[in-house]
Coordinates of C-alpha atoms in Angstrom, one line a residue:
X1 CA 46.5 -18.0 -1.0
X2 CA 44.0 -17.2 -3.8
X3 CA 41.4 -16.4 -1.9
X4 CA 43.7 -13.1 -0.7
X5 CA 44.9 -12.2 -4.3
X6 CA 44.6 -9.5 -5.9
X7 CA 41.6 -10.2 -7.8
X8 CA 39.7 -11.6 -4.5
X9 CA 40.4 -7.7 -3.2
X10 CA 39.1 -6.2 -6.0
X11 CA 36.1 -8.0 -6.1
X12 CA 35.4 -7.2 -2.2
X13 CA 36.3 -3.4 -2.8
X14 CA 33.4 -3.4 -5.9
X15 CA 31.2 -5.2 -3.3
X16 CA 31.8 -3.0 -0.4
X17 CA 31.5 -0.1 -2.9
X18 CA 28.0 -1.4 -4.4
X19 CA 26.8 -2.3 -1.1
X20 CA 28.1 1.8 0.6
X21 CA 26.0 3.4 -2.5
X22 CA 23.0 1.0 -1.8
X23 CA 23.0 2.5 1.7
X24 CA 23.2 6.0 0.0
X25 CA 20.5 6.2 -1.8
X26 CA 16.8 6.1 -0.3
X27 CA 15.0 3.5 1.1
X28 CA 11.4 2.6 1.0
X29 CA 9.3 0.5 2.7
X30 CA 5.8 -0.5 2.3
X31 CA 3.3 -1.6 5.0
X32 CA -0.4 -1.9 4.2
X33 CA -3.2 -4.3 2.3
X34 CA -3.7 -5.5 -1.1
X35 CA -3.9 -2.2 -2.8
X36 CA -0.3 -2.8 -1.9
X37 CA 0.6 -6.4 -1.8
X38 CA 3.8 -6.8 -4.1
X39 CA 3.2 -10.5 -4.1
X40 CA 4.1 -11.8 0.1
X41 CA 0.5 -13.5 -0.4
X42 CA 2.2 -15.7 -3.0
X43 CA 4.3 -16.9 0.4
X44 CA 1.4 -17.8 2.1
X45 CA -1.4 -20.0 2.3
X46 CA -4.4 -18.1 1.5
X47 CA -6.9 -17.6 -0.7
X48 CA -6.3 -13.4 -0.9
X49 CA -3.9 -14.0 -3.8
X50 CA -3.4 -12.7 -7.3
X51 CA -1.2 -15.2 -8.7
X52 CA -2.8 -16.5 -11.5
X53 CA -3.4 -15.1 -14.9
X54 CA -4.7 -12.6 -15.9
X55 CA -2.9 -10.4 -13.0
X56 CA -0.2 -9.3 -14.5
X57 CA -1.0 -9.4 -18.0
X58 CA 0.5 -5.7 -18.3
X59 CA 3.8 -6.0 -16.2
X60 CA 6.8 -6.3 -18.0
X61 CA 7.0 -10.2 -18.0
X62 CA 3.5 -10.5 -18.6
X63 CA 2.8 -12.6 -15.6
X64 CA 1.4 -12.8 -12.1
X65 CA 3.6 -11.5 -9.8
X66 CA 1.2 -11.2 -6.8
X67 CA 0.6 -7.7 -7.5
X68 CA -3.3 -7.0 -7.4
X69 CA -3.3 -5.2 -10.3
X70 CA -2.9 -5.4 -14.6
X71 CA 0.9 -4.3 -14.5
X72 CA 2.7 -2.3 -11.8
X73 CA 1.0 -1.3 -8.4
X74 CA 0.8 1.9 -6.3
X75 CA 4.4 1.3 -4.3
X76 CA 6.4 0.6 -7.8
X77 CA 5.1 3.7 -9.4
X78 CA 6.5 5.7 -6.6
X79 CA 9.5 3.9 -6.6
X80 CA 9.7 4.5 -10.2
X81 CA 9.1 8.1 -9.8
X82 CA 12.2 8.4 -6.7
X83 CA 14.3 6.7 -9.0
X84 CA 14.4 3.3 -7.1
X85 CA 14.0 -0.2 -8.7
X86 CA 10.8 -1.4 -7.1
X87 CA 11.2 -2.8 -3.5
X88 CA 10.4 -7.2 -3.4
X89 CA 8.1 -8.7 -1.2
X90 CA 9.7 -9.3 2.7
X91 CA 8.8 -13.2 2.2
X92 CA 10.9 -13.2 -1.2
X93 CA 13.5 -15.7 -0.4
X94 CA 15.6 -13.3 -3.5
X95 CA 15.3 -10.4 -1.0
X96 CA 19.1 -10.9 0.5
X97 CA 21.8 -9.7 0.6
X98 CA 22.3 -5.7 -1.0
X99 CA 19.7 -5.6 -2.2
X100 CA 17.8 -5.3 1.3
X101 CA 19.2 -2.1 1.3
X102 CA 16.4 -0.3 -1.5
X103 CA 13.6 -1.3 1.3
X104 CA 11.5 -4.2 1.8
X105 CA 7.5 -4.5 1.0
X106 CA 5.4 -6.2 3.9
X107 CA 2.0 -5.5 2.8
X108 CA 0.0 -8.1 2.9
X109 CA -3.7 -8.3 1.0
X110 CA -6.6 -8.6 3.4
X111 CA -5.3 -7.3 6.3
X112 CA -6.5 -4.1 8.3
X113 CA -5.8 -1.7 11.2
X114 CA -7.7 -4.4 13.1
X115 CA -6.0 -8.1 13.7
X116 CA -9.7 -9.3 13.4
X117 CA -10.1 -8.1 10.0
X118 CA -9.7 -10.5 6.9
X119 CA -10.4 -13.4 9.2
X120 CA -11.6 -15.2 6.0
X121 CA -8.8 -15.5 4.8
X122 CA -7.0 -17.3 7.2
X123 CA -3.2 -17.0 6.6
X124 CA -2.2 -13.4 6.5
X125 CA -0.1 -10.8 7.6
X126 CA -1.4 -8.9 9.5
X127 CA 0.1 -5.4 10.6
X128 CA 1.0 -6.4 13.9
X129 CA 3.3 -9.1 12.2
X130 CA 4.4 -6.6 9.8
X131 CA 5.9 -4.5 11.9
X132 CA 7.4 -7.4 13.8
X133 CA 9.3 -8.4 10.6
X134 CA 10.1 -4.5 10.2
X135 CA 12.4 -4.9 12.7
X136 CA 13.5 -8.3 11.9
X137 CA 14.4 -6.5 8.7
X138 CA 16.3 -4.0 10.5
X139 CA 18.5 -6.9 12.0
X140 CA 19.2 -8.4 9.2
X141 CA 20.6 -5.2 8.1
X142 CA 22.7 -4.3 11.1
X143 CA 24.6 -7.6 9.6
X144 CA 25.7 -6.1 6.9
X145 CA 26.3 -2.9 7.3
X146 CA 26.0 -2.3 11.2
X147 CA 23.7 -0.5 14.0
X148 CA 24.7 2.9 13.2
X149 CA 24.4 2.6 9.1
X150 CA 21.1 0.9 9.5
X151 CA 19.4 3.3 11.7
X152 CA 20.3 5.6 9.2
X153 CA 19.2 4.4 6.4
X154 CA 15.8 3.3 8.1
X155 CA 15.6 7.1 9.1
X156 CA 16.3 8.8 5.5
X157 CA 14.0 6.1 4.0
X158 CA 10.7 7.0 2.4
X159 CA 7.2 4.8 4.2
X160 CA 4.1 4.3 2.8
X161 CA 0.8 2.7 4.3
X162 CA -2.5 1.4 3.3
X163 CA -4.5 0.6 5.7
X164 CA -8.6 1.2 6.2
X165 CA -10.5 -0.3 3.3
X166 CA -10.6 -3.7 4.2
X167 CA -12.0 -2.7 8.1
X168 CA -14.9 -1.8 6.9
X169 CA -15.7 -4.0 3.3
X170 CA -13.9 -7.1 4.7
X171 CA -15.0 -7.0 8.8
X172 CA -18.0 -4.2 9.4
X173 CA -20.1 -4.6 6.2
X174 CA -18.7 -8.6 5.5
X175 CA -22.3 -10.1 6.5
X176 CA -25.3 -8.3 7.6
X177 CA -25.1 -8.0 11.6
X178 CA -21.0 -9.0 11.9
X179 CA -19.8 -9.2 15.1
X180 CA -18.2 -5.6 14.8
X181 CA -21.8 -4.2 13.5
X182 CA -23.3 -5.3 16.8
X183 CA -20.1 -3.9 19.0
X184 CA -20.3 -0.4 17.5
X185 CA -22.5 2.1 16.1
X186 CA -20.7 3.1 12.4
X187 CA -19.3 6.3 14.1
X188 CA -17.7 4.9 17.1
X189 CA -16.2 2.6 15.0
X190 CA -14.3 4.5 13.2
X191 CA -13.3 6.9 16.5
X192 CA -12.2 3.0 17.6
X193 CA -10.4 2.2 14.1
X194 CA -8.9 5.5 14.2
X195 CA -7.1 5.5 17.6
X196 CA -6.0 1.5 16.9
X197 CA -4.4 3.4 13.6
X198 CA -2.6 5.9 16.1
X199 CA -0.9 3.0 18.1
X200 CA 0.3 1.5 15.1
X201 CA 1.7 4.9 13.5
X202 CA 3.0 5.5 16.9
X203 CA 5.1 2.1 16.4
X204 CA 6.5 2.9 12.9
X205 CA 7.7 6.4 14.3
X206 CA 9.6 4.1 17.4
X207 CA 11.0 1.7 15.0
X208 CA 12.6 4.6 13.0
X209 CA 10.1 5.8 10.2
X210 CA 10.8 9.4 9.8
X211 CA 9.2 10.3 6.4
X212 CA 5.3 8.4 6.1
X213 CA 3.3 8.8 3.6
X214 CA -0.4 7.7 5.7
X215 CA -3.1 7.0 2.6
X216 CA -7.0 7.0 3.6
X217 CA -9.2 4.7 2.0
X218 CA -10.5 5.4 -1.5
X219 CA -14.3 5.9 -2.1
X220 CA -15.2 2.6 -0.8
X221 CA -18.8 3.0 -2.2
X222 CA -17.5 3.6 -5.8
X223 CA -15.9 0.1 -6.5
X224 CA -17.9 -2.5 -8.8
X225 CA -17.5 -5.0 -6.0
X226 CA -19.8 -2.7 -4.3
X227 CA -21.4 -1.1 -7.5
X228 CA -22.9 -5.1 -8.4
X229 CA -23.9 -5.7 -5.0
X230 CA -25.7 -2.0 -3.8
X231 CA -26.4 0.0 -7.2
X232 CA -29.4 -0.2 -9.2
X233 CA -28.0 2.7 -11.8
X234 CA -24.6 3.2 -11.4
X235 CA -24.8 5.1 -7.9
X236 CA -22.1 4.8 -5.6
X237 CA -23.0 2.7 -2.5
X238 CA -24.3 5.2 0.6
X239 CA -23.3 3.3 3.6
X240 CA -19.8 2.8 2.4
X241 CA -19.5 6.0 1.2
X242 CA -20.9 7.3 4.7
X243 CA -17.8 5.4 6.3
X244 CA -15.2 6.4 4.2
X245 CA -16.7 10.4 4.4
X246 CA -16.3 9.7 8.5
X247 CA -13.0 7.5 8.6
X248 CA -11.0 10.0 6.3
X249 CA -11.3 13.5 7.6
X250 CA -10.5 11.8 11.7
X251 CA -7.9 10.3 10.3
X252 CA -6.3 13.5 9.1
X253 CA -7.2 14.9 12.6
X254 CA -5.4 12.3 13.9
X255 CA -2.3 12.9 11.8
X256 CA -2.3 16.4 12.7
X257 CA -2.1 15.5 16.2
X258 CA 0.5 13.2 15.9
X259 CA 3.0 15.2 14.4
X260 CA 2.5 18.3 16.4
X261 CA 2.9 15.9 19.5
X262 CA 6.2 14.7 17.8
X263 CA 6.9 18.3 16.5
X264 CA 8.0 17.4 12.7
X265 CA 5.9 16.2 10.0
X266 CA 6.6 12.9 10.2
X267 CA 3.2 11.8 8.8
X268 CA 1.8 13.4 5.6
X269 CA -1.7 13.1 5.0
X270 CA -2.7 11.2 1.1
X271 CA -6.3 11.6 0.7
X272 CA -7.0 8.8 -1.5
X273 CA -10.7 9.7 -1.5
X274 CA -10.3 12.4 -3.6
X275 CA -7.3 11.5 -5.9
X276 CA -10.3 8.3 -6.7
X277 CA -12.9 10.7 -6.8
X278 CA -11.7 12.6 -9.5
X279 CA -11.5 9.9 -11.9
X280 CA -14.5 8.1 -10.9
X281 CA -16.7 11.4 -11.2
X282 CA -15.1 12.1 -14.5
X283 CA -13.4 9.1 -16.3
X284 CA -13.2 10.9 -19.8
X285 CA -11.1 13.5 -18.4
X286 CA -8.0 10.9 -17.5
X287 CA -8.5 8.9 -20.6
X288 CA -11.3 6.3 -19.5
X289 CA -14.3 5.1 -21.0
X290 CA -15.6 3.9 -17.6
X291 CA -15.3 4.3 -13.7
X292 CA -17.6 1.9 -13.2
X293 CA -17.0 -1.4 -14.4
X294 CA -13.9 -3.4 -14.1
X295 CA -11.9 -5.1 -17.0
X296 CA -11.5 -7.9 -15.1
X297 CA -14.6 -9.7 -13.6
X298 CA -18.0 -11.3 -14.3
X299 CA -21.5 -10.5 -13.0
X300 CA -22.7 -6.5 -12.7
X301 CA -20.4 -3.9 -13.8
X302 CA -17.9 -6.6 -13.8
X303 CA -18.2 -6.9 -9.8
X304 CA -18.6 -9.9 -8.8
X305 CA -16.3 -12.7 -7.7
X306 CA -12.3 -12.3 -8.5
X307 CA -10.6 -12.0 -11.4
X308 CA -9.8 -15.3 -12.7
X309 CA -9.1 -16.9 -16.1
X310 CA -12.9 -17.8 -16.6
X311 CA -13.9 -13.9 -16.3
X312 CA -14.5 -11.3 -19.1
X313 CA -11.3 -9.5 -19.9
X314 CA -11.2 -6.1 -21.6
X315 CA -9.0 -5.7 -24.5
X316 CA -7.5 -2.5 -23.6
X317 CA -6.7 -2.2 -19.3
X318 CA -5.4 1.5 -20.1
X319 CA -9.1 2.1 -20.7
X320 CA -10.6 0.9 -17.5
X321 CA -10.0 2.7 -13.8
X322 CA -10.5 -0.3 -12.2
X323 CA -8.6 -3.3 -12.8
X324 CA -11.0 -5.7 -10.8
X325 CA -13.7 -5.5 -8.6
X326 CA -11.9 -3.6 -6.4
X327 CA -8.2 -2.5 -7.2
X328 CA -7.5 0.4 -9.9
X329 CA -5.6 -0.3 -13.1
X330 CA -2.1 0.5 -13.5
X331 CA -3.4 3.6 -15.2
X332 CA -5.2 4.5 -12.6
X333 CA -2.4 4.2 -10.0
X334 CA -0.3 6.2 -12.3
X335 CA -3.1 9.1 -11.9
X336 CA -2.7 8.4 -8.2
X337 CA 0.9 8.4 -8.3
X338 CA 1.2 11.9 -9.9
X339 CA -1.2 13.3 -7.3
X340 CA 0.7 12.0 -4.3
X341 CA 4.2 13.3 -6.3
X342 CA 2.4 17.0 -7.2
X343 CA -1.3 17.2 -5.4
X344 CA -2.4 20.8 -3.6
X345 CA -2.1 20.3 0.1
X346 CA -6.3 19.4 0.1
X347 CA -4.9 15.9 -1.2
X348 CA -1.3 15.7 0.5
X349 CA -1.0 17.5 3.4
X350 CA 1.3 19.0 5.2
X351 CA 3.0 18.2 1.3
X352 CA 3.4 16.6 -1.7
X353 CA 6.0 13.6 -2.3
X354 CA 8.2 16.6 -4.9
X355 CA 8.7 19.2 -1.5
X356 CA 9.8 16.0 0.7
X357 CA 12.3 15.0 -2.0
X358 CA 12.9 18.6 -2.3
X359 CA 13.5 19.0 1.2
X360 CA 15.0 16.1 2.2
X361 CA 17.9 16.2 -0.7
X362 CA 19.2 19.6 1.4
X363 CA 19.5 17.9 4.9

């Protein structure tokens, strides 16, 4: 008799009503590599993890969360900036329940447009499997708040990827002569990367993604990682920057395409390239004393090997542009952040992140 007291229905009306505003508000999901890895590597067993101190020496609990960064990452900053509380990792077993309705992240660190990529590290997800538990995701939803709701809210939600980097640094350039080297010239590589990235933009759009925000891969050339291993003075790395300066412009083709095929701008262009560029041309001008080498690190410019207890730490990460050998600082993403909210349409085109709110708070 208890259970249908008075009390029981109050408690299932503040439930319901929680659980009805949840859907409300805006989803966001996040599919991609470590640049925006919330921590599903932690899940897994591999060795692309940042679980271990000193990641996350700068986020609010001061500890590791996964994240491959000082503090917050790319994906919470934008969250932050829609007014969302961050989305959790898919492989969280805390991510139940309401609070699948903010999103889900299923990036995984490592991974690429190609299932061959990040081999190394064994146990990964890759973006085939990503997108596989994207629409897991999508049933478990439908449980709670049905088939019609769901596709909703999967269709009002905001979607970034990350995807690119790790192709070339972590497959084409891994060893001298990989097996990818000796398939493919550099430029038919990326005409190759670039029309395996189609087929899986072309799944997101079937599986409901109505509002993607597609990044290209930051000056790959510019990192310490590749700063220790290629420059004798501080130049950014040729060959990598040579990819990059082929893989980002075909990808905006490619994007252009798409959505005139679909007729909406689903896919909006983020040209990462730049948004780096700026900072690593001219650190002083955002507030750092260095684009060049890491805070967290040991060897050249801080480059070489990961970040681990045993590396040189710098005192102040607000300082630095990159984190580690190869991820920015928080500070950095927050630079990044406010380009992809307010950039001109060179760095987010067809717009920026403030006209699709903008927009998408009238319909």
């Amino acid at each position: 008799m208890a259970a249908t007291g008075p009390w029981f229905i109050l408690g299932l009306l503040i439930t319901l009503g929680r659980v009805a505003s949840r859907a409300e508000a805006r989803a966001f999901f996040v599919f991609g590599d470590s640049l925006v890895d919330s921590g599903n590597n932690d899940y897994l067993a591999t060795s692309a993890r940042a679980d271990s101190y000193p990641y996350g020496i700068d986020y609010p609990t001061h500890r590791p969360t996964g994240r491959f960064s000082n503090g917050l990452n790319i994906p919470d900053l934008i969250s932050e900036q829609i007014g969302m509380e961050p989305t959790m990792p898919y492989l969280s077993p805390l991510l139940s329940g309401e609070k699948l309705l903010v999103g889900a992240n299923f990036a995984s660190a490592g991974i690429g447009i190609l299932n061959d990529t990040g081999f190394q590290f064994v146990n990964i997800i890759r973006i085939t499997k990503q997108l596989e538990y994207f629409q897991q995701y999508q049933q478990r939803v439908t449980a709670l708040i049905g088939a019609e709701e769901t596709q909703r809210l999967v269709n009002k939600a905001l979607v970034l990827i990350t995807l690119g980097g790790n192709d070339f640094v972590n497959n084409y350039y891994l060893v001298p002569f990989s097996a990818r080297s000796r398939q493919f010239a550099l430029p038919d590589y990326v005409v190759y990367l670039v029309s395996e990235y189609r087929k899986i933009l072309e799944r997101l759009y079937e599986l409901g993604a109505r509002r993607v925000l597609v990044t290209g891969t930051g000056p790959l050339g510019c990192v310490p990682a590749e700063l220790a291993l290629h420059s004798s003075n501080g130049e950014c790395a040729v060959e990598l920057q040579r990819a990059a300066g082929l893989f980002n412009p075909q990808l905006g083709q490619m994007i252009n395409s798409l959505n005139s095929e679909i007729g909406s701008d689903i896919f909006i262009s983020a040209n990462a390239f730049d948004m780096h560029m700026n900072f690593v041309t001219n650190p002083e001008a955002y507030g750092f004393v260095t684009s060049k080498i890491a805070c967290c690190g040991q060897g050249p410019y801080n480059g070489i090997g990961l970040c681990t207890i045993a590396s040189n730490l710098c005192p102040n990460r607000d300082l630095y542009a990159f984190w580690d050998p190869f991820h920015p600082s928080e500070k950095a993403g927050r630079v990044i952040v406010q380009q992809i909210l307010s950039g001109s349409r060179q760095l987010m085109h067809p717009m920026n992140l403030s006209t699709i709110m903008a927009l998408d708070s009238r319909a």
